[in-house]
Amino acid sequence: VDGNSLLYRAFHALPLMDYNGVYTNAVHGFLNMLLRCIRERTPRWCAVAFDEHGPTFRHTAYDAYKAGRAATPDELRPQFAVLKEILSDMGLGVLSLSGYEADDILGTLSLQCRERGINALLLTGDRDALQLVDDETTLLLTRKGISEIEECTPARVQELFGVTPAQIIDLKGLMGDSSDNIPGVPGVGEKTAVKL
């Protein structure tokens, strides 16, 4: 599970709520999504990956990576620690690694699962994870609020985006990614990138 992705989604999807002065809306929404996924999918193992605060190897390679992104809202910041404590108390893995993002950890775990013949199920709102989809890795992509989730298999990625999961990297390279402040080829948007 991409902890940062789901926690941000829940925070922006739900009105601010608090318990004794501690904001809880993101934790509440996150746990709703996670518990529903566990109930419906019954995974054998579960781990939640989080970004570490600080620069990643991408910032070293490209100074403008994620430049211009708004700072984490003050009402959300303390909810990370609350959620990590709850997840640990639930017996779920809580993972992070300095210099890497949660989606890097998801990619590593999906590769390790594939090498061991284990089917991986990734839960995230980050479309970059579409490149990880294959016959052993299924992506559950959060779409709207905290209730709509799209199951992405290789065939579904092709149907939705017009490219194979392996071509997502080229697609993003051609069209760029405004959410990460990565420029694409000038004049090439998503439609042209898919054609190319």
Coordinates of C-alpha atoms in Angstrom, one line a residue:
V1 CA 0.0 0.0 0.0
D2 CA 1.3 3.5 -0.9
G3 CA 0.7 5.2 2.4
N4 CA 1.4 8.7 1.3
S5 CA -0.9 8.4 -1.7
L6 CA -3.8 7.1 0.2
L7 CA -3.4 9.4 3.2
Y8 CA -3.3 12.5 1.0
R9 CA -6.3 11.2 -1.0
A10 CA -8.3 10.6 2.2
F11 CA -7.3 14.0 3.6
H12 CA -8.6 15.9 0.6
A13 CA -11.7 13.7 0.2
L14 CA -13.0 14.1 3.7
P15 CA -13.9 17.2 5.8
L16 CA -11.6 18.0 8.7
M17 CA -12.5 15.9 11.7
D18 CA -10.8 15.8 15.1
Y19 CA -10.8 13.8 18.3
N20 CA -9.8 15.8 21.3
G21 CA -8.0 18.4 19.1
V22 CA -6.2 15.8 17.0
Y23 CA -7.1 15.8 13.3
T24 CA -8.3 12.4 12.2
N25 CA -10.0 12.7 8.8
A26 CA -7.1 11.3 6.7
V27 CA -6.5 8.4 9.1
H28 CA -10.3 7.6 9.1
G29 CA -10.4 7.6 5.3
F30 CA -7.2 5.7 4.9
L31 CA -8.3 3.0 7.2
N32 CA -11.7 2.7 5.5
M33 CA -9.9 2.1 2.1
L34 CA -7.4 -0.3 3.6
L35 CA -9.8 -2.4 5.6
R36 CA -12.2 -2.6 2.7
C37 CA -9.4 -3.8 0.4
I38 CA -8.3 -6.4 3.1
R39 CA -11.8 -7.6 3.5
E40 CA -12.5 -7.9 -0.2
R41 CA -9.0 -9.3 -1.3
T42 CA -7.9 -11.2 1.8
P43 CA -4.2 -10.8 1.2
R44 CA -1.8 -13.1 3.0
W45 CA 0.6 -10.3 3.9
C46 CA 0.2 -6.5 4.0
A47 CA 2.7 -3.7 4.2
V48 CA 2.3 0.1 3.9
A49 CA 5.1 2.1 2.5
F50 CA 5.7 5.8 3.2
D51 CA 8.0 8.5 1.8
E52 CA 10.7 9.7 4.1
H53 CA 11.0 13.5 4.6
G54 CA 13.9 14.8 2.6
P55 CA 15.3 14.6 -0.9
T56 CA 15.3 11.4 -3.0
F57 CA 17.6 10.2 -5.7
R58 CA 15.3 11.9 -8.2
H59 CA 16.0 15.3 -6.6
T60 CA 19.7 14.6 -7.1
A61 CA 19.2 13.7 -10.7
Y62 CA 16.8 16.6 -11.4
D63 CA 16.8 19.7 -9.2
A64 CA 13.3 20.8 -10.2
Y65 CA 11.7 17.4 -9.3
K66 CA 8.3 18.2 -7.6
A67 CA 9.2 21.9 -7.5
G68 CA 6.2 24.1 -6.8
R69 CA 4.3 21.4 -4.9
A70 CA 2.4 22.8 -1.9
A71 CA 3.7 22.0 1.5
T72 CA 2.0 19.3 3.5
P73 CA -1.0 20.9 5.3
D74 CA -0.5 21.4 9.0
E75 CA -3.7 19.5 9.7
L76 CA -2.3 16.4 7.8
R77 CA 1.3 16.4 9.1
P78 CA 0.6 14.8 12.5
Q79 CA -1.8 12.2 11.0
F80 CA 1.2 10.3 9.5
A81 CA 2.5 9.4 13.0
V82 CA -0.9 8.5 14.2
L83 CA -1.5 6.2 11.2
K84 CA 1.9 4.5 11.5
E85 CA 1.2 3.7 15.1
I86 CA -2.2 2.3 14.3
L87 CA -0.8 0.2 11.4
S88 CA 2.0 -1.2 13.7
D89 CA -0.6 -2.0 16.4
M90 CA -2.5 -3.9 13.7
G91 CA 0.5 -6.0 13.0
L92 CA 1.0 -4.6 9.5
G93 CA 4.4 -3.8 8.0
V94 CA 5.3 -0.1 8.0
L95 CA 8.1 0.6 5.5
S96 CA 10.2 3.6 4.5
L97 CA 13.7 4.2 3.3
S98 CA 15.7 7.4 3.2
G99 CA 16.2 8.7 -0.3
Y100 CA 13.3 6.7 -1.8
E101 CA 9.6 7.2 -2.1
A102 CA 6.8 4.8 -1.2
D103 CA 6.2 3.9 -4.8
D104 CA 9.9 2.8 -5.1
I105 CA 9.3 0.4 -2.2
L106 CA 6.1 -0.9 -3.9
G107 CA 8.1 -1.5 -7.1
T108 CA 10.8 -3.4 -5.2
L109 CA 8.2 -5.5 -3.3
S110 CA 6.3 -6.3 -6.5
L111 CA 9.6 -7.5 -8.1
Q112 CA 10.5 -9.6 -5.1
C113 CA 7.0 -11.2 -5.2
R114 CA 7.4 -11.9 -8.9
E115 CA 10.8 -13.6 -8.3
R116 CA 9.2 -15.8 -5.6
G117 CA 6.1 -16.7 -7.7
I118 CA 3.7 -14.7 -5.4
N119 CA 1.0 -12.5 -6.9
A120 CA 1.3 -8.9 -5.8
L121 CA -1.6 -6.5 -5.2
L122 CA -0.6 -2.8 -5.1
L123 CA -3.0 -0.1 -3.7
T124 CA -2.2 3.5 -4.7
G125 CA -3.4 6.6 -6.4
D126 CA -0.1 7.1 -8.2
R127 CA -0.5 6.4 -11.9
D128 CA 3.3 5.9 -12.2
A129 CA 2.7 2.5 -10.6
L130 CA 0.9 1.4 -13.8
Q131 CA 4.3 0.4 -15.2
L132 CA 4.5 -2.3 -12.6
V133 CA 1.4 -4.2 -13.7
D134 CA 2.0 -7.6 -15.2
D135 CA 0.5 -11.1 -15.0
E136 CA 1.7 -11.4 -11.4
T137 CA 1.1 -7.8 -10.3
T138 CA -2.3 -6.2 -10.2
L139 CA -2.8 -2.5 -9.4
L140 CA -5.7 -1.1 -7.4
L141 CA -5.8 2.5 -8.5
T142 CA -7.8 4.9 -6.4
R143 CA -9.9 7.1 -8.7
K144 CA -12.4 9.3 -6.9
G145 CA -12.6 10.2 -3.2
I146 CA -12.1 7.1 -1.1
S147 CA -14.7 4.9 -2.6
E148 CA -13.8 4.3 -6.3
I149 CA -11.0 1.9 -7.1
E150 CA -10.0 0.7 -10.6
E151 CA -8.5 -2.8 -10.9
C152 CA -5.7 -2.6 -13.4
T153 CA -4.4 -5.8 -15.1
P154 CA -2.3 -5.6 -18.3
A155 CA -5.4 -5.8 -20.5
R156 CA -7.1 -3.0 -18.4
V157 CA -4.1 -0.7 -18.6
Q158 CA -4.1 -1.2 -22.4
E159 CA -7.8 -0.4 -22.5
L160 CA -7.7 2.6 -20.3
F161 CA -4.5 4.3 -21.6
G162 CA -3.9 2.8 -25.0
V163 CA -0.4 1.5 -24.1
T164 CA 1.0 -1.6 -22.3
P165 CA 2.2 -1.3 -18.8
A166 CA 5.8 -1.4 -20.0
Q167 CA 5.1 1.6 -22.3
I168 CA 3.9 3.8 -19.4
I169 CA 7.5 4.9 -18.9
D170 CA 7.8 6.1 -22.5
L171 CA 4.3 7.7 -22.3
K172 CA 5.3 9.7 -19.3
G173 CA 8.6 10.6 -20.8
L174 CA 7.0 12.0 -24.0
M175 CA 4.1 13.8 -22.3
G176 CA 5.8 14.8 -19.1
D177 CA 4.2 14.7 -15.7
S178 CA 3.0 18.0 -14.2
S179 CA 2.4 16.5 -10.8
D180 CA 6.1 15.8 -10.4
N181 CA 7.2 18.9 -12.4
I182 CA 8.8 16.8 -15.1
P183 CA 8.6 18.4 -18.6
G184 CA 7.8 16.3 -21.6
V185 CA 8.6 16.8 -25.3
P186 CA 7.3 20.3 -26.2
G187 CA 3.9 20.1 -27.9
V188 CA 3.3 16.5 -27.0
G189 CA 0.3 15.8 -24.9
E190 CA -1.2 12.5 -23.9
K191 CA -3.0 11.8 -27.2
T192 CA 0.1 12.4 -29.3
A193 CA 2.3 10.4 -26.8
V194 CA -0.1 7.4 -27.1
K195 CA 0.1 7.6 -30.9
L196 CA 3.9 7.8 -30.8

